[in-house]
Short mmCIF file of C-alpha atoms in Angstrom, two decimals:
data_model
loop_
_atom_site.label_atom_id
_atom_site.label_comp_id
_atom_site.label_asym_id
_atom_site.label_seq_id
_atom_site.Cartn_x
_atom_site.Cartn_y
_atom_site.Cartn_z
CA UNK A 1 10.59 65.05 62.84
CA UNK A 2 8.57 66.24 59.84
CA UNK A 3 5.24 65.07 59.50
CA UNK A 4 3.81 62.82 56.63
CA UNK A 5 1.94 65.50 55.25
CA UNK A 6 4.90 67.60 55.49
CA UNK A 7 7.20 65.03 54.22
CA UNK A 8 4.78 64.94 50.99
CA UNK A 9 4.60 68.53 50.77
CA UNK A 10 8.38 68.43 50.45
CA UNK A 11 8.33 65.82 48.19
CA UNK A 12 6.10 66.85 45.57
CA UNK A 13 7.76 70.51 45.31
CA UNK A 14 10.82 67.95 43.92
CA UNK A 15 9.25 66.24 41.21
CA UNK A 16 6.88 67.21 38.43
CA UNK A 17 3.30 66.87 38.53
CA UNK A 18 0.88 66.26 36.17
CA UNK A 19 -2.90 65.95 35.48
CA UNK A 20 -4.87 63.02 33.79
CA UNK A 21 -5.71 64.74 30.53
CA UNK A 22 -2.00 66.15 30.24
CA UNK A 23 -0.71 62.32 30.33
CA UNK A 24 -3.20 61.20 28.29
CA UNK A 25 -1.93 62.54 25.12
CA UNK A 26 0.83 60.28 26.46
CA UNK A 27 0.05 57.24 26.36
CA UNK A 28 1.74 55.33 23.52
CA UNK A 29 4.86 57.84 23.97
CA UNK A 30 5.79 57.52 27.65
CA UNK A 31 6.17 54.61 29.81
CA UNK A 32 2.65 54.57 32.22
CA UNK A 33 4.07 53.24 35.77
CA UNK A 34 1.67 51.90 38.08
CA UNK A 35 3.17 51.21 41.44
CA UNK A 36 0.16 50.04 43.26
CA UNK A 37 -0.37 46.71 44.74
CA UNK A 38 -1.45 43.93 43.38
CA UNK A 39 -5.15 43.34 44.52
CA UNK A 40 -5.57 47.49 42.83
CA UNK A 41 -4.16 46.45 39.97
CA UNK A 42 -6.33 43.62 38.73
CA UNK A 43 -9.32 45.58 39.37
CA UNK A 44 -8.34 48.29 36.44
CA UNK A 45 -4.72 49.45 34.61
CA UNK A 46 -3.94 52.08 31.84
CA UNK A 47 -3.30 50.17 28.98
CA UNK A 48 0.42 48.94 28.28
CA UNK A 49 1.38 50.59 31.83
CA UNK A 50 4.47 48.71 33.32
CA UNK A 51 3.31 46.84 36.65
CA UNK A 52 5.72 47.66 39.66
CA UNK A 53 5.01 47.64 43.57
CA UNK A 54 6.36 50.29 45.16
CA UNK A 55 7.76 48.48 47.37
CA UNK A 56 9.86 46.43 44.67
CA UNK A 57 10.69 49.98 42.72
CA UNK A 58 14.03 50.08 42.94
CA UNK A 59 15.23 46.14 42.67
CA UNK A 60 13.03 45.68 39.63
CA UNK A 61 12.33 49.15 37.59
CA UNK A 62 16.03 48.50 36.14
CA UNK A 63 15.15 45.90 34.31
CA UNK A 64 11.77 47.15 33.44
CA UNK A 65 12.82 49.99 32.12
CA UNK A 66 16.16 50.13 31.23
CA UNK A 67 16.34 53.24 29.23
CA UNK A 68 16.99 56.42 32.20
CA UNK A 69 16.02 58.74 29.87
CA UNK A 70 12.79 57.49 28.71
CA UNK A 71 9.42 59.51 29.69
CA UNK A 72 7.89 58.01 32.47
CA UNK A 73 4.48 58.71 33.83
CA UNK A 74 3.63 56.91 37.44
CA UNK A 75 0.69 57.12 38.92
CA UNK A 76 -0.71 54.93 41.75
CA UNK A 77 -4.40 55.26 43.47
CA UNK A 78 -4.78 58.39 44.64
CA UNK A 79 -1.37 60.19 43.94
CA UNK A 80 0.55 60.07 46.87
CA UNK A 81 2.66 56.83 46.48
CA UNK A 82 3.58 58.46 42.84
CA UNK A 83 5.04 61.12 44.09
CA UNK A 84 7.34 58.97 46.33
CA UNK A 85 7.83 57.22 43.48
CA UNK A 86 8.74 59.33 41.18
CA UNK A 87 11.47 61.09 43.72
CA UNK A 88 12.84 57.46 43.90
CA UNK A 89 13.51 57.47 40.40
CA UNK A 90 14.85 60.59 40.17
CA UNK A 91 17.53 59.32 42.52
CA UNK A 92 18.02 56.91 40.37
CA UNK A 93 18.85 58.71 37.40
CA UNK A 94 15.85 58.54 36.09
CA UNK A 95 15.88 62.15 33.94
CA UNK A 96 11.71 62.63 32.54
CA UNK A 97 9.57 61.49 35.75
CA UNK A 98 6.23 63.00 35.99
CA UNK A 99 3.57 61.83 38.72
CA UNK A 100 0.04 61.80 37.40
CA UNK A 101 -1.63 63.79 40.11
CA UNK A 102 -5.68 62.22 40.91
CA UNK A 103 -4.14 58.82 40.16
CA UNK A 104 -5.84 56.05 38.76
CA UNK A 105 -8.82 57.39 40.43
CA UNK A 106 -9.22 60.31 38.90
CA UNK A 107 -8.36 59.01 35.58
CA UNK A 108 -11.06 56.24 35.46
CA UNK A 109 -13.86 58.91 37.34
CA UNK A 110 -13.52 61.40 34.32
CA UNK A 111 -13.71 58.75 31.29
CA UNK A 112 -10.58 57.56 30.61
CA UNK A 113 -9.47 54.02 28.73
CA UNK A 114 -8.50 51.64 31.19
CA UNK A 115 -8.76 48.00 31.05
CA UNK A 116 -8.70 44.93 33.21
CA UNK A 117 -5.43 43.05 33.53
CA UNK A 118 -5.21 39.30 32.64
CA UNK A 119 -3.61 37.94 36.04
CA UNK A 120 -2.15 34.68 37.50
CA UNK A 121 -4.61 33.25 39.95
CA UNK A 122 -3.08 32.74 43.49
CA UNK A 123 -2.36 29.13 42.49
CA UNK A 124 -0.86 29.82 39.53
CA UNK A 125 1.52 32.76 40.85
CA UNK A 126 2.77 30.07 43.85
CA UNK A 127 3.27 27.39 41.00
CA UNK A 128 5.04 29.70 38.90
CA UNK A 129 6.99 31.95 41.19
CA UNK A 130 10.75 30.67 40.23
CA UNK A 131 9.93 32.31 36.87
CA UNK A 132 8.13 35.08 37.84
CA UNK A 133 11.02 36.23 39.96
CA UNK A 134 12.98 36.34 36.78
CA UNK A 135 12.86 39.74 35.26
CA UNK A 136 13.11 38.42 31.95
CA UNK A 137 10.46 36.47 32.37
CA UNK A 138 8.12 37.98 34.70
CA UNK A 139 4.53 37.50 35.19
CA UNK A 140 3.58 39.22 31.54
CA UNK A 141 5.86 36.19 30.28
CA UNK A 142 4.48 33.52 32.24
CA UNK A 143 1.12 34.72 30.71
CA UNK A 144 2.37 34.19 27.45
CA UNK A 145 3.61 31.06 28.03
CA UNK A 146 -0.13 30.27 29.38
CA UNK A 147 -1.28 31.09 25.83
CA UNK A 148 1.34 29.62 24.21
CA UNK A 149 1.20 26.65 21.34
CA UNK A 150 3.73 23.86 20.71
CA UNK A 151 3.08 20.55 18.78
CA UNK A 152 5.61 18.19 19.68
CA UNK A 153 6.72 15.42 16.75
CA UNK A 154 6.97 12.06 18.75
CA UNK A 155 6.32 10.98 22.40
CA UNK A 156 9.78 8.76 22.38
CA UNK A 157 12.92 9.77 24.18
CA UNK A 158 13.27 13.13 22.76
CA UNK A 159 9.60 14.18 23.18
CA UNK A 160 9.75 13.01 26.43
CA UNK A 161 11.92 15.38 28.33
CA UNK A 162 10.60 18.03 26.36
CA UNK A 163 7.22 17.53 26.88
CA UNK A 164 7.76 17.37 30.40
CA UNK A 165 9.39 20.62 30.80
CA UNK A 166 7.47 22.57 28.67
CA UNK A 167 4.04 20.89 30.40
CA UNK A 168 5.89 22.07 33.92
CA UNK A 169 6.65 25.45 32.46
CA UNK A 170 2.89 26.23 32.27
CA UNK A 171 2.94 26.37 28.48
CA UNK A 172 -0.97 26.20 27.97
CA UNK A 173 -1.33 24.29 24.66
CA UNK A 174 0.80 20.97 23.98
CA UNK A 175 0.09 18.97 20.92
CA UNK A 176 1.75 15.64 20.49
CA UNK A 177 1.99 13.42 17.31
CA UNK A 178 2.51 9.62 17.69
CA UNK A 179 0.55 6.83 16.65
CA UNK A 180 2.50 4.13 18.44
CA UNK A 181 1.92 1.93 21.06
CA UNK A 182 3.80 2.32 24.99
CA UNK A 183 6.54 -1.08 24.36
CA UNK A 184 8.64 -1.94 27.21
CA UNK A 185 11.87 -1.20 24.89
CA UNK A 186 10.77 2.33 25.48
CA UNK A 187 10.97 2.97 29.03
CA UNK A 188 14.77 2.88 29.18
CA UNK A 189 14.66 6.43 27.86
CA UNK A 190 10.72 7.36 27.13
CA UNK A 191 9.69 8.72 30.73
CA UNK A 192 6.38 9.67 29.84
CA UNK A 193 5.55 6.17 30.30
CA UNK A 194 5.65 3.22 32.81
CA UNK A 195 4.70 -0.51 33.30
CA UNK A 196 1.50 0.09 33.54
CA UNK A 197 1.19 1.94 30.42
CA UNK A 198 2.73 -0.99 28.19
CA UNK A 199 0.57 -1.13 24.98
CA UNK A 200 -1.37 1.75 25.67
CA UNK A 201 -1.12 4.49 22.61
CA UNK A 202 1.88 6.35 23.33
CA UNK A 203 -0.29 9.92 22.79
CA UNK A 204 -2.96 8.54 25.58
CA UNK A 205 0.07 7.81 27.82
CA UNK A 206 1.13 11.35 27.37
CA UNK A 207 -1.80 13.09 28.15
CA UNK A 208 -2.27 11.30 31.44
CA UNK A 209 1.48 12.47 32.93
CA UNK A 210 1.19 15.60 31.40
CA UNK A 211 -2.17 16.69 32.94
CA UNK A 212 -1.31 15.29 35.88
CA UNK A 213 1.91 17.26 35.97
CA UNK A 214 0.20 20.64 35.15
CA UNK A 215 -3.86 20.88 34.88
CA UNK A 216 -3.27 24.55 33.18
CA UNK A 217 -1.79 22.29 30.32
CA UNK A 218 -4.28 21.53 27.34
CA UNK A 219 -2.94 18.59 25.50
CA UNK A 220 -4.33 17.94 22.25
CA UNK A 221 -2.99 14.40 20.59
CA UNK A 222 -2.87 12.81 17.62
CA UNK A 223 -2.35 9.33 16.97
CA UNK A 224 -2.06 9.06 13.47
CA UNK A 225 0.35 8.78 10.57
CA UNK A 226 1.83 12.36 9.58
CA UNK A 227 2.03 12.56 6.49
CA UNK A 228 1.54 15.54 3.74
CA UNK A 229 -2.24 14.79 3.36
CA UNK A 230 -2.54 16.27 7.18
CA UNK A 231 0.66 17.85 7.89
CA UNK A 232 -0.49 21.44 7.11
CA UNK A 233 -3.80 21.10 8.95
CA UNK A 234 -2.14 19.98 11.76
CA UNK A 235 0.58 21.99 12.52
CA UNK A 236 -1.68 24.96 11.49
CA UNK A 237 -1.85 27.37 14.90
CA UNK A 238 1.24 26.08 16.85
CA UNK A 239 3.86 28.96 17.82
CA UNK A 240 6.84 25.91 17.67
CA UNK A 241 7.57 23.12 16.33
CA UNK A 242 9.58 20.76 18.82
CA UNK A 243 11.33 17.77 16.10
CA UNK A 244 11.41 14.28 18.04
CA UNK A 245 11.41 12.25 15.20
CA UNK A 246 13.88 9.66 13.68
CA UNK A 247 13.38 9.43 10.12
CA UNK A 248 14.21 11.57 7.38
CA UNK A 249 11.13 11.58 5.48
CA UNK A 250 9.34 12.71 8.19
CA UNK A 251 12.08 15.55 9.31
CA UNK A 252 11.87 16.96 4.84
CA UNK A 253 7.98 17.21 4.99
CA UNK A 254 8.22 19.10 8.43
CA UNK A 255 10.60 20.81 6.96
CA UNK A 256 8.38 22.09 3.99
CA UNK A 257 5.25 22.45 5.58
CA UNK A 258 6.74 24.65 8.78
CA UNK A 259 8.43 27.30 5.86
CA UNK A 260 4.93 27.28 3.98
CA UNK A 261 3.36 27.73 7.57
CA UNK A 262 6.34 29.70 9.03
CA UNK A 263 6.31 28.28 11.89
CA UNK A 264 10.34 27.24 14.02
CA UNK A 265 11.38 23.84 14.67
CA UNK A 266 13.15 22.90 17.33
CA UNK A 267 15.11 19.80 15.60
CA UNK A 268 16.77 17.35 17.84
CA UNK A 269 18.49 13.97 17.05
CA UNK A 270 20.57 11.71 18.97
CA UNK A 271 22.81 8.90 18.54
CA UNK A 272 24.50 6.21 20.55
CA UNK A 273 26.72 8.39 23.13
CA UNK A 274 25.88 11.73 20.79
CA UNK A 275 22.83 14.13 20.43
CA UNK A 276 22.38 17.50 17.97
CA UNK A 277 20.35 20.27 18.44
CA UNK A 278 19.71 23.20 16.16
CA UNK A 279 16.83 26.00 15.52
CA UNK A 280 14.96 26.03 11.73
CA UNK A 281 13.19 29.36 11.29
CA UNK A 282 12.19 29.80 8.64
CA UNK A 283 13.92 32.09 6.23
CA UNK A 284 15.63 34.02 9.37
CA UNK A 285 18.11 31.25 9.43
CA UNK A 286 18.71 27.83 7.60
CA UNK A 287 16.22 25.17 6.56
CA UNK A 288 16.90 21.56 7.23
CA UNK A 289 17.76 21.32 3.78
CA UNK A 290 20.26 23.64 3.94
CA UNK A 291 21.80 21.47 6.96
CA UNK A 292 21.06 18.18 4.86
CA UNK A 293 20.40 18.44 1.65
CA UNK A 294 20.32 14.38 0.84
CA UNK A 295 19.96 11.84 3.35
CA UNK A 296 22.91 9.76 4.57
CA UNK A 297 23.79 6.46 3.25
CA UNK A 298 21.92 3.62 5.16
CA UNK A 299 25.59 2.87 7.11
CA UNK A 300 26.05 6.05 7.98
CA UNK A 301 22.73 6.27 9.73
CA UNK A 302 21.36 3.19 11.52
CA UNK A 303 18.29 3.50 13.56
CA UNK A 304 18.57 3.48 17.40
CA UNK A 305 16.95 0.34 17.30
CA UNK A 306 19.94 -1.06 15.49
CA UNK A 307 22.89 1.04 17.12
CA UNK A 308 21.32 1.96 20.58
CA UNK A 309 21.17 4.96 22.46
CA UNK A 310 22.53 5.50 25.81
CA UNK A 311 19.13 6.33 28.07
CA UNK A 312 19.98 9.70 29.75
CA UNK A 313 21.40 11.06 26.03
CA UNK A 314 17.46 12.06 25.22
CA UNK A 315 16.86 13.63 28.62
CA UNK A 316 19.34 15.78 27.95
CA UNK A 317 19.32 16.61 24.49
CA UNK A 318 15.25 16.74 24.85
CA UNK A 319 15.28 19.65 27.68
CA UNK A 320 17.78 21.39 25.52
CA UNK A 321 14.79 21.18 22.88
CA UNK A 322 12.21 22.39 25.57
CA UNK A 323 14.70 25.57 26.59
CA UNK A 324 14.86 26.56 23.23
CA UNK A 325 11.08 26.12 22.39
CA UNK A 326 10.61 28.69 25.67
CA UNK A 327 13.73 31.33 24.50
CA UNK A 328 11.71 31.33 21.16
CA UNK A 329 8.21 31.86 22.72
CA UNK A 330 9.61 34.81 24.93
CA UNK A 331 12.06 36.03 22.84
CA UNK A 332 14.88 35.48 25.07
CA UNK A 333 18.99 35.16 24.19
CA UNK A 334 20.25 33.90 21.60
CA UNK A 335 18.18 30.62 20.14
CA UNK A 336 20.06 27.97 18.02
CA UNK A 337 19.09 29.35 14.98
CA UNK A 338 22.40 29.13 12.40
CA UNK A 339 23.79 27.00 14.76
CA UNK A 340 24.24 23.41 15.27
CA UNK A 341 24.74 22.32 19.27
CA UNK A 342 26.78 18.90 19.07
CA UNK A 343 26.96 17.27 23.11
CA UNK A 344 29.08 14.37 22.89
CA UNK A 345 28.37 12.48 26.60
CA UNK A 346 31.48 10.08 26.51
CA UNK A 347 33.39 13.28 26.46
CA UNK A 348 30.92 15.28 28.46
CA UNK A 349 31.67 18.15 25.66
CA UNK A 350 28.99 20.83 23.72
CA UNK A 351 30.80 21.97 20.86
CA UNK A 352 28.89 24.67 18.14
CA UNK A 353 29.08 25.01 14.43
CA UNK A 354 27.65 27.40 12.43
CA UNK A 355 24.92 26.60 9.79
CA UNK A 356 24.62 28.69 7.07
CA UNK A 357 21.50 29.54 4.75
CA UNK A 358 22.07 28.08 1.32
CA UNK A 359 21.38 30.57 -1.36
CA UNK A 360 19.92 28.15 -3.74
CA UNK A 361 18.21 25.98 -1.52
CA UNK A 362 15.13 24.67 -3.36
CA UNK A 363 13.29 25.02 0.16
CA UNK A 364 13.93 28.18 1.52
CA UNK A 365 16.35 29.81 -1.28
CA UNK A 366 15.66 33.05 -3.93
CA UNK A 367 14.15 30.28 -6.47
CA UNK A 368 12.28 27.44 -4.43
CA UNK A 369 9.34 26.32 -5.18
CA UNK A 370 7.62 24.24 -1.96
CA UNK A 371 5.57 21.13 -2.99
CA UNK A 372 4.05 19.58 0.23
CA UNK A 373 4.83 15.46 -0.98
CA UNK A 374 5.90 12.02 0.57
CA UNK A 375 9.46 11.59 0.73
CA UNK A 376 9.62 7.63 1.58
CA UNK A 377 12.05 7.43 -1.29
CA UNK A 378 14.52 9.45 0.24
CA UNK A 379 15.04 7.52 3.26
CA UNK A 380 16.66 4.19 4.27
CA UNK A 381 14.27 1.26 5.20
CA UNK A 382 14.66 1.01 8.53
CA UNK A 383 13.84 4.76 9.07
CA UNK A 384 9.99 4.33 8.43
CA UNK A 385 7.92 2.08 10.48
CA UNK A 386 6.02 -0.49 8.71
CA UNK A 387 2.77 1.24 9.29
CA UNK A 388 4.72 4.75 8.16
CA UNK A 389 4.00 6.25 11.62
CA UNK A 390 6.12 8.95 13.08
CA UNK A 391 8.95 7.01 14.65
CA UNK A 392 10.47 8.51 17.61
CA UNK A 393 13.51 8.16 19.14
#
């Protein structure tokens, strides 16, 4: 049986070797692959190297690095578990491997850039592990959902799900707008709250479940009226926009202000046994004017409070909210953008419609002209509390 050194000795004669100041030039053109473990890593990386075990090479490199016959430089410690490394991906098709000979070592000893990785603490990695294990998601997307921003509109039925899920999926930065009170109408569907929280500001109520849910989430609130005197300043920084209201002034000022801002909205609505769920980015994709240019008639649209809404209905439409807030933040699948999601739950059916982008939309078309205004006028008068808060579903 050959030795180790012998078995590296063969090794290295079948892969190509290179030195720190030949990959260097490198950098930016070649993938950097740095199969050491963990505790090495977070002490020091190359910058924009791919993190890989080498022990996990070969079930996770595939969807790391998808292109074969990309340039890929590995490089480890000291040199040795490169090489390996390297001959693994040679095996597996891999066609421009090199193995940065000296390692990390030697590249840090003689002056190179390297940087220290941001990491998941060991709390965070065990809390998060589900999605970590997903290779589209991965630790580097976990992080970004750690620095991610949503504002949520409403902490009703809709909001409630969604804030939930997006809270549990360590999104680090939760705004929520509501300046309404906890009622105990609201707790058929509004499971932020409980008993105990009856009259309590629905935004206060929030905070406490979310933070005790997740104590990585920072969750900002604002009880007060949205309106277009604040609207910009406070949707100013947020990544998405997650739509829980029920009114339709409300849903054409957030309309506005997230194309001026361009900012996405999640939009959501629900009714009786039905929900809708769509994606407005702006000006990749329809506007909810484009969708809607004029509000329904008054009997076409009651309020929940005068048709009623079947309790689950917002759970479900509300996560469907939260997923897409998350595929927009990672840049995953397909979102809902140009497309309308209708779930009926009598039928238990999803059907999809498209939702096309109106040339001469005076929002987001070749000619509009955006003026940030009230739109009271435009909606029925049932839609707008009496204090003009932000009703939510």
């Amino acid at each position: 049986m050959a030795s180790f050194r012998e078995l590296l000795k063969q090794t290295k004669s079948e892969i190509r070797e290179i030195q720190p100041a030949d990959a260097e030039p490198r950098v930016g053109e070649a993938t950097f692959l740095d199969v050491r473990e963990l505790d090495e890593f977070q002490q020091g990386m190359i910058p924009g190297a791919v993190f890989i075990p080498r022990g996990h090479l070969e079930s996770q490199v595939e969807n790391k690095i998808p292109d074969r016959d990309a340039p890929v430089v590995v490089y480890c410690a000291g040199g040795t578990r490169s090489a390996f490394a390297a001959k693994t991906l040679q095996e597996l098709g891999y066609t421009d491997v090199v193995s940065m000979a000296g390692g990390f070592g030697r590249w840090k000893n003689e002056g190179r850039a390297w940087i220290t990785p941001n990491t998941l603490s060991p709390e965070q990695r065990d809390r998060y592990g589900r999605h970590i294990l997903l290779p589209e998601v991965g630790e580097e997307g976990q992080q970004k959902l750690l620095g991610a921003k949503v504002l949520l509109l409403g902490a009703g039925g809709l909001g409630s799900p969604a804030a939930l899920y997006l809270a549990a999926a360590g999104v680090g930065t939760i705004g929520i707008v509501d300046m309404d009170v906890v009622d105990a109408s609201n707790l058929q569907r509004q499971i932020l709250h409980n008993l105990e929280r009856i009259g309590d500001r629905k935004v206060d109520s929030a905070k406490k479940t979310l933070t005790a849910l997740n104590p990585d989430v920072d969750v900002v609130t604002y009880d007060v009226r949205l309106g277009a005197d604040n609207i910009l300043d406070i949707i100013d920084g947020y990544d998405v926009i997650v739509d829980g209201t029920d009114n339709f002034p409300t849903r054409y000022l957030l309309n506005d202000a997230s194309l001026l801002k361009h900012i996405p909205v999640v939009h959501g609505s629900i009714f009786r046994f039905e929900g809708q769920v769509t994606v407005f980015d702006p000006y990749n994709g329809p506007c909810y004017r484009c969708l809607l240019p004029e509000p329904p008639p008054p009997e076409l649209a009651p309020s929940c409070s005068e048709a009623g809404v079947l309790g689950v209905l917002p759970g479900i439409v509300g996560s469907i909210q939260a997923i897409e807030a998350i595929k927009l933040l990672l840049d995953l699948g397909e979102p809902l953008r140009g497309r309308l999601l209708a779930y009926d739950a009598l039928e238990e059916t999803f059907r999809n419609f498209k939702v096309r982008r109106d040339p001469n939309c005076p929002a987001c078309g070749e000619n509009a002209h955006i003026v940030i205004a009230e739109y009271d006028d435009l909606c029925m008068p049932h839609a707008v509390l009496a204090d003009g808060t932000v009703a939510a579903h």
